[in-house]
Short mmCIF file of C-alpha atoms in Angstrom, two decimals:
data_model
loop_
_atom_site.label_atom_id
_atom_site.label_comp_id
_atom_site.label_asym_id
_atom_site.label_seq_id
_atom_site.Cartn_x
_atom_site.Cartn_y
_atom_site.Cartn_z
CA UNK A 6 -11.02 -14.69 2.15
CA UNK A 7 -9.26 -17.54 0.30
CA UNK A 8 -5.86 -18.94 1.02
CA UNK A 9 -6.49 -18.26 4.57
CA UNK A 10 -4.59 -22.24 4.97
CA UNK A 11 -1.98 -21.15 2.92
CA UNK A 12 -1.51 -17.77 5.46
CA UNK A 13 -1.74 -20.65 8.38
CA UNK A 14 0.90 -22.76 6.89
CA UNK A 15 3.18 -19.82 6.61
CA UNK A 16 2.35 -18.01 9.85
CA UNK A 17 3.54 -22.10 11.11
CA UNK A 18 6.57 -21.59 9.35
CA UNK A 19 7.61 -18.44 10.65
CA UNK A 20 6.66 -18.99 14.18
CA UNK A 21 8.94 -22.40 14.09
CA UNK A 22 11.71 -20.23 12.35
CA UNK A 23 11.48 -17.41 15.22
CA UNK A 24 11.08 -20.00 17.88
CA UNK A 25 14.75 -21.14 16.94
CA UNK A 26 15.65 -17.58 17.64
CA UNK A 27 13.75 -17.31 20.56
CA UNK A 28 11.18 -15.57 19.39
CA UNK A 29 12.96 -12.65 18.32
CA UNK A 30 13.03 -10.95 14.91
CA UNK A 31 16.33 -10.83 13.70
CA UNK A 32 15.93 -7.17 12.77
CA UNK A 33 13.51 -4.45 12.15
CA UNK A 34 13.11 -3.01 8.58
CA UNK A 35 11.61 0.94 8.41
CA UNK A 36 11.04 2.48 4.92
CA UNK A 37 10.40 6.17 4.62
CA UNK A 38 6.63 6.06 3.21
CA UNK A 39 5.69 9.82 3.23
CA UNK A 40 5.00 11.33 0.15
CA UNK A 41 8.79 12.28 -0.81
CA UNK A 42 9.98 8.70 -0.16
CA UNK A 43 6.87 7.84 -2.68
CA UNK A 44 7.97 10.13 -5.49
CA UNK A 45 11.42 8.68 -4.80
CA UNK A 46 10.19 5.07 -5.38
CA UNK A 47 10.20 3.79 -1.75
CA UNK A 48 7.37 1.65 -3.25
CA UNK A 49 9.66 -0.24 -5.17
CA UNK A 50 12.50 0.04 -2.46
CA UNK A 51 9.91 -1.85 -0.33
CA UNK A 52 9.02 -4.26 -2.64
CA UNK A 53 12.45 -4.89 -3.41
CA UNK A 54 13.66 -5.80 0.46
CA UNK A 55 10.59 -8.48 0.74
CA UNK A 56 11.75 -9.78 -2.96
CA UNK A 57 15.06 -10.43 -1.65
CA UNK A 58 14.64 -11.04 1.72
CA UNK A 59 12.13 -13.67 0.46
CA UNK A 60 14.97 -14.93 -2.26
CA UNK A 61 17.57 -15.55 1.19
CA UNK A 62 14.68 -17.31 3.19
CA UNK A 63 15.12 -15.21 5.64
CA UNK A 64 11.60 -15.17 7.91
CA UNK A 65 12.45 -13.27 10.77
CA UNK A 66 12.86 -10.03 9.95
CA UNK A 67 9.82 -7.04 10.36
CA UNK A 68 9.51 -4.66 7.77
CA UNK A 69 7.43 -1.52 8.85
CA UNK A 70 6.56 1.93 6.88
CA UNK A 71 6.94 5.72 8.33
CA UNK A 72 6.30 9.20 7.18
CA UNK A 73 8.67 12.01 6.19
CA UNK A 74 11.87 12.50 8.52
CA UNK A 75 12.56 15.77 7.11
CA UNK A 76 15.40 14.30 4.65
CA UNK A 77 13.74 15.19 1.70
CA UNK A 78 16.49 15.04 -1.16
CA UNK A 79 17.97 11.36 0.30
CA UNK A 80 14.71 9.70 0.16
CA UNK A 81 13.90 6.74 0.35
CA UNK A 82 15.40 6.39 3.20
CA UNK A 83 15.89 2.85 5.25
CA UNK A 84 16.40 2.61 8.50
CA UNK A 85 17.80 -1.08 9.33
CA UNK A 86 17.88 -2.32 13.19
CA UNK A 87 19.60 -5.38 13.68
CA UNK A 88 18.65 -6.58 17.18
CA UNK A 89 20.34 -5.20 19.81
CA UNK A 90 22.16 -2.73 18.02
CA UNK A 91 21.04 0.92 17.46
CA UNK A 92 19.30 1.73 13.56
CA UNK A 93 21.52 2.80 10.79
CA UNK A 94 19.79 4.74 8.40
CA UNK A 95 20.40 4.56 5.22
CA UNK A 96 19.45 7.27 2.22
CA UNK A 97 19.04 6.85 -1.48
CA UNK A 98 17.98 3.27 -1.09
CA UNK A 99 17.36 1.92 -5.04
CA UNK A 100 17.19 -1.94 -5.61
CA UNK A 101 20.94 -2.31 -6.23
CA UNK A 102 21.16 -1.04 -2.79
CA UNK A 103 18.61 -3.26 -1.50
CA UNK A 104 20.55 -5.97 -2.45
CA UNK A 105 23.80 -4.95 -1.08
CA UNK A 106 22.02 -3.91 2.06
CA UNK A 107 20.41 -7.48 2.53
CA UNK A 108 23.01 -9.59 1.73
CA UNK A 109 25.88 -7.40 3.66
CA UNK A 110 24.12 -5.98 6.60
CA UNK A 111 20.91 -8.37 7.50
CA UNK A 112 23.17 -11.42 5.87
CA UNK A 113 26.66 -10.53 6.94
CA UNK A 114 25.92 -8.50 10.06
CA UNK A 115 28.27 -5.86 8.55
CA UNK A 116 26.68 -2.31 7.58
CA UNK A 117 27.04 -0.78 4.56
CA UNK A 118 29.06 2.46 5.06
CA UNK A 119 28.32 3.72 1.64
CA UNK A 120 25.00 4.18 2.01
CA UNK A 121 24.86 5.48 5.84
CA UNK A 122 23.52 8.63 5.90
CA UNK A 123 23.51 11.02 9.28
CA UNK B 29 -0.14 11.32 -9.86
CA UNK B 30 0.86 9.72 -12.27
CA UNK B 31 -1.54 6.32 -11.67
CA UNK B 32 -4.58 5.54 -9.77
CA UNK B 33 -2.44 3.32 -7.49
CA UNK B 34 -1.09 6.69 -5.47
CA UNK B 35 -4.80 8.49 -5.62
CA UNK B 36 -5.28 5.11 -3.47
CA UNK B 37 -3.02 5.45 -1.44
CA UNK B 38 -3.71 8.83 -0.47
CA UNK B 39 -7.46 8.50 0.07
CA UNK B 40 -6.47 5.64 2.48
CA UNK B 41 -3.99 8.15 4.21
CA UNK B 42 -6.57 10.22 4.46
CA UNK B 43 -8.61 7.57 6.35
CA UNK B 44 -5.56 6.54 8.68
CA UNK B 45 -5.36 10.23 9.44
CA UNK B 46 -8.92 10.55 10.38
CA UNK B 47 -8.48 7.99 12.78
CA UNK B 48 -10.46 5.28 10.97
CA UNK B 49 -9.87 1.59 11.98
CA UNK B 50 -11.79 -0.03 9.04
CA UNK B 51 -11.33 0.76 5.75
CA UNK B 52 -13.66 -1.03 2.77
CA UNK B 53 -11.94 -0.74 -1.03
CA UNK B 54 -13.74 -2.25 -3.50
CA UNK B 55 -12.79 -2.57 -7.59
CA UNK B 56 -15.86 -3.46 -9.87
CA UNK B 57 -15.25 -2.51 -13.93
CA UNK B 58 -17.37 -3.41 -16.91
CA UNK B 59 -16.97 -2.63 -20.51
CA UNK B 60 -15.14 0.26 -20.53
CA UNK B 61 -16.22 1.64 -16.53
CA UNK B 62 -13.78 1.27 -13.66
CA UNK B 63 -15.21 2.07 -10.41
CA UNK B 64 -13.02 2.54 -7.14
CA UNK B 65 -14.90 2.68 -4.03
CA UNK B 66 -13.84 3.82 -0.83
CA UNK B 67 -15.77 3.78 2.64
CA UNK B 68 -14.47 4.00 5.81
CA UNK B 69 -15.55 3.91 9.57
CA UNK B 70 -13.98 7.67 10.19
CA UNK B 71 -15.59 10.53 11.39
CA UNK B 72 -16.23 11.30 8.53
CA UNK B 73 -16.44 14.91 7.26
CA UNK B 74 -16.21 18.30 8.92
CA UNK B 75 -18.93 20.75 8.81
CA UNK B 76 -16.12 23.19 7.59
CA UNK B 77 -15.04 20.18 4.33
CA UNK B 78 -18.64 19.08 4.58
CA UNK B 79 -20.28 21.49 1.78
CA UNK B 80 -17.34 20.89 -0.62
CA UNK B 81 -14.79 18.71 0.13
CA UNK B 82 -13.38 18.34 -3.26
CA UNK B 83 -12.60 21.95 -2.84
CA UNK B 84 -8.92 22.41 -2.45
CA UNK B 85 -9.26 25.09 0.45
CA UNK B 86 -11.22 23.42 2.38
CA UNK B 87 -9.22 20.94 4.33
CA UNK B 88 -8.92 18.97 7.58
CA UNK B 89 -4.66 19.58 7.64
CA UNK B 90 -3.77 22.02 9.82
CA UNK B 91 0.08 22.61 8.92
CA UNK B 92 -1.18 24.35 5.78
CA UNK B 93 -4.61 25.62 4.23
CA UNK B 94 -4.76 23.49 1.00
CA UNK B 95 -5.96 19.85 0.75
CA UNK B 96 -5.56 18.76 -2.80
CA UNK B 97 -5.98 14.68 -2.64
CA UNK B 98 -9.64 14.87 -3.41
CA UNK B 99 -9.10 17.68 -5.79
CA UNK B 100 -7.14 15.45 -8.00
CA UNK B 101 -9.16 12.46 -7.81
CA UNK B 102 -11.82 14.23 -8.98
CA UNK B 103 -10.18 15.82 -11.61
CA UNK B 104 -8.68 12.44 -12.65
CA UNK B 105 -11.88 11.07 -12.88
CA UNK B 106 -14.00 13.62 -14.70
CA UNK B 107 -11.01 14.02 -17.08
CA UNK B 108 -11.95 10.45 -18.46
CA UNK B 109 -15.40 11.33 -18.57
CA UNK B 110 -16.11 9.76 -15.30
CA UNK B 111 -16.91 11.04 -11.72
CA UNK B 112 -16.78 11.46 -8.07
CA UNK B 113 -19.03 11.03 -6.17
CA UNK B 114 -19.24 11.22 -2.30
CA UNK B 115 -21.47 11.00 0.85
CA UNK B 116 -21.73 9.08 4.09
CA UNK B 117 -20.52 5.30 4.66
CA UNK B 118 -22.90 2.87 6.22
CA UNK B 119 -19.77 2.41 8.40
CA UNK B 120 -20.38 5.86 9.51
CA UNK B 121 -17.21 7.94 7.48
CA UNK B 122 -16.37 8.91 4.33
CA UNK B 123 -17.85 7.21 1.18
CA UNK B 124 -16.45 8.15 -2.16
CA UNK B 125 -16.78 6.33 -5.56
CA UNK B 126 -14.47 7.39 -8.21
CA UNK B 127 -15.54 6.02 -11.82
CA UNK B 128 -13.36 6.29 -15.06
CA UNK B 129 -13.78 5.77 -18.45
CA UNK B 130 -10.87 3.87 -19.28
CA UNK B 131 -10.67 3.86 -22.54
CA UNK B 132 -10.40 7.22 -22.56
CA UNK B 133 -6.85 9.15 -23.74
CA UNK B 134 -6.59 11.26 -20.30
CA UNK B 135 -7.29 7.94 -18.58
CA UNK B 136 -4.54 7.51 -16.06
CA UNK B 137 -2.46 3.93 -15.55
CA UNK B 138 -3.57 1.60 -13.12
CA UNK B 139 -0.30 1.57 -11.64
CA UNK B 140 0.66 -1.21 -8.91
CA UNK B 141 -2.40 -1.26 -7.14
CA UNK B 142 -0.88 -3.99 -4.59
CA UNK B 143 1.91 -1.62 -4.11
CA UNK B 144 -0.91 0.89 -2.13
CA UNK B 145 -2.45 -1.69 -0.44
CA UNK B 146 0.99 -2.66 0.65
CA UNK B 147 2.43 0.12 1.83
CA UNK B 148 -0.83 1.11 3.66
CA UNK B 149 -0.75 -2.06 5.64
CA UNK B 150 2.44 -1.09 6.93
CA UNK B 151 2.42 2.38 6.89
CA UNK B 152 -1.04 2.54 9.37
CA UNK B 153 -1.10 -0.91 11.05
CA UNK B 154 -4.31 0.80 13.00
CA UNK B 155 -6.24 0.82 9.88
CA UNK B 156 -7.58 -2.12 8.40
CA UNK B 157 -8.29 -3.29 4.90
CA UNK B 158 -11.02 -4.97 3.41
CA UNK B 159 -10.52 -5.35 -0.43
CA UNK B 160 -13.39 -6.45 -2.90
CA UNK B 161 -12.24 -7.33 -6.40
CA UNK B 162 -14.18 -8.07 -9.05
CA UNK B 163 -17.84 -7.46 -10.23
CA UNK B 164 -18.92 -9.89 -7.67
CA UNK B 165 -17.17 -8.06 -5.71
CA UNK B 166 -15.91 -10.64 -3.45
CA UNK B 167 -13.60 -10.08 -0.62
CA UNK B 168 -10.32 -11.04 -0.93
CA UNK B 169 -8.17 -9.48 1.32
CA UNK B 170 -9.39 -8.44 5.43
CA UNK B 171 -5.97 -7.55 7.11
CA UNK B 172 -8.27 -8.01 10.35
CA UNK B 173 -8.83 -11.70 9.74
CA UNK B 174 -4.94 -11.91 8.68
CA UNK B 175 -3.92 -10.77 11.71
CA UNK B 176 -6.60 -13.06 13.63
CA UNK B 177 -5.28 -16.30 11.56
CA UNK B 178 -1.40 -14.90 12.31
CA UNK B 179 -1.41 -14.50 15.97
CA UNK B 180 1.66 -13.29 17.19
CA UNK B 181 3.36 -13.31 13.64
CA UNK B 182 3.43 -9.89 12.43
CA UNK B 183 1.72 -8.95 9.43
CA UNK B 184 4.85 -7.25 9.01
CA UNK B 185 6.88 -10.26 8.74
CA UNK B 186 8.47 -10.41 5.22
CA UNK B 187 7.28 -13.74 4.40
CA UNK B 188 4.18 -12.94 5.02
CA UNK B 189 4.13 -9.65 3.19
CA UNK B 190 5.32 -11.48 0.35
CA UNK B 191 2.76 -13.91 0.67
CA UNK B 192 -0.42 -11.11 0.54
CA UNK B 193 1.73 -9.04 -2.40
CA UNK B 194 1.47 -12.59 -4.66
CA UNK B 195 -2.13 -12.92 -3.60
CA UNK B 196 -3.18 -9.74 -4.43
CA UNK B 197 -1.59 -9.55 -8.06
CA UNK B 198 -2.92 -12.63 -8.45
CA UNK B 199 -6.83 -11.86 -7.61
CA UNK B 200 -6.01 -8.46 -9.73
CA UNK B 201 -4.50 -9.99 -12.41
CA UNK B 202 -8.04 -9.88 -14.83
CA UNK B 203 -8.22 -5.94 -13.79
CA UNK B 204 -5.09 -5.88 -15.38
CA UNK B 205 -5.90 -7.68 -18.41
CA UNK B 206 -8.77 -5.98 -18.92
CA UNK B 207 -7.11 -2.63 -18.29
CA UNK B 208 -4.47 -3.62 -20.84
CA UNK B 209 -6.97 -4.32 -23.35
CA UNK B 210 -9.08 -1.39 -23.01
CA UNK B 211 -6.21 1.34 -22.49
CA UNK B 212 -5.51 3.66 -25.52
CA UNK B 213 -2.00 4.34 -23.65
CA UNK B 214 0.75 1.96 -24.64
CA UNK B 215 3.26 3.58 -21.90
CA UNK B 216 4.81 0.95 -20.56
CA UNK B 217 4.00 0.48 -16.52
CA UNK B 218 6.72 1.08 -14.45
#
């Protein structure tokens, strides 16, 4: 594999970046990955949190995948943990809603009511 | 489906569900041939799937009696004038090779390949990848030796993500090309 020094230089980076936080992630990221949150673009919904979590610099957050939860119609669905505080999920996730979810709730620490579902 | 991207990612799912930890996808084309080959370390098939797996009844789920992922692959590839082909892995699972004919009008999109490989590295961390792009098929992705070089880092840390999304459009980037090229669809990817 190429680039593995490039990987090394950024696993460096992140491990100095969660070492400030003690070794914590700031918060866990879960995407609804089963086949409705595919047809409903959680592809994209993905791809959009690591765009703009990448745009913040924000390093210390895990984002992780999971199958149907059985909430069809408000797919995709997002569940966002914030360390020490219990997930809020959120449904009908599009980009726009990415956004507002990064910079509000992972940024800001303040969860975005709108888009709380259950 | 509407690209080859999600037939991917469903013949990985169906590794991950098999139980597989090692998964080998490689990409090889040529003049107007696209081959996608799959072969993982599962348990490969059932003596009940065995005689026909491509058959739509015969299926390894157990919450209902039709499997139709390699149904539609096949049907996606012989549509172009291509094939499927399958048999047993050197690893020990499931081998399959799906060919198209890409020039072909019923030839489907590419779609965002990195988008599958993405979302199967976090959707079945147990599973690993090991991508070959390229007639040389060289190996440019091994999530096992990513997660060797990262340690404790996740491979679900964002940054990193990030990092292996860039790197893989990159090393697909002449698929793309080519596929652009070649394709008698002008729908616009989405």
């Amino acid at each position: 594999m190429k680039s593995l020094d490039e990987l090394r230089k950024i696993r460096d980076e992140v491990k100095k970046n969660l070492e400030m936080r003690a070794g914590e992630h700031r918060a866990k990221i879960v995407v609804g990955m089963g086949t409705c949150g595919i047809a409903a673009g959680a592809r994209e919904t993905m791809r959009a949190f690591l765009e703009a979590l990448d745009a913040a610099a924000i390093t210390d957050v895990a984002v992780t995948a999971t199958g149907c939860a059985g909430f069809c119609d408000q797919e995709p669905l997002v569940d966002v943990e914030m360390k020490g505080q219990p997930a809020v999920r959120y449904g009908r996730v599009d980009t726009a809603a990415v956004r507002k979810s990064v910079q509000e709730h992972i940024v800001g620490g303040k969860k975005v009511d709108a888009l709380v579902i259950g | 489906m509407k690209d080859l991207s999600l037939h991917l990612l469903d013949i990985l799912e169906n590794s991950a569900k098999a139980g597989a930890t090692e998964v080998a996808i490689r990409l090889a084309w040529g003049k107007e041939w696209l081959d996608l080959e799959i072969a993982d370390n599962g348990p490969g098939f059932p003596d009940s799937v065995k005689a026909d797996p491509t058959d739509p009844f015969r299926t390894t789920r157990t919450e209902r009696k039709v499997g139709l992922g390699l149904a539609l692959l096949r049907a996606a590839a012989e549509q172009t004038g291509g094939s499927l082909e399958l048999g047993t892995a050197k690893e020990g699972g499931v081998w399959l090779r799906a060919r198209f004919q890409f020039n072909h009008l019923d030839a489907k999109p590419l779609g965002r390949l990195e988008d599958a490989l993405n979302a199967a590295m976090l959707a079945w961390p147990k599973l690993n990848l090991s991508v070959r792009i390229g007639p040389d098929r060289e190996e440019v992705l091994n999530t096992k030796e990513i997660k060797a070089q990262l340690g404790d880092v996740e491979i679900g840390n964002s940054q990193v993500q990030v990092f292996l999304y860039q790197l893989l459009r990159q090393e697909l980037a002449p698929l793309y090309e080519w596929a652009a090229a070649l394709s008698l669809n002008t729908g616009k990817p989405e």
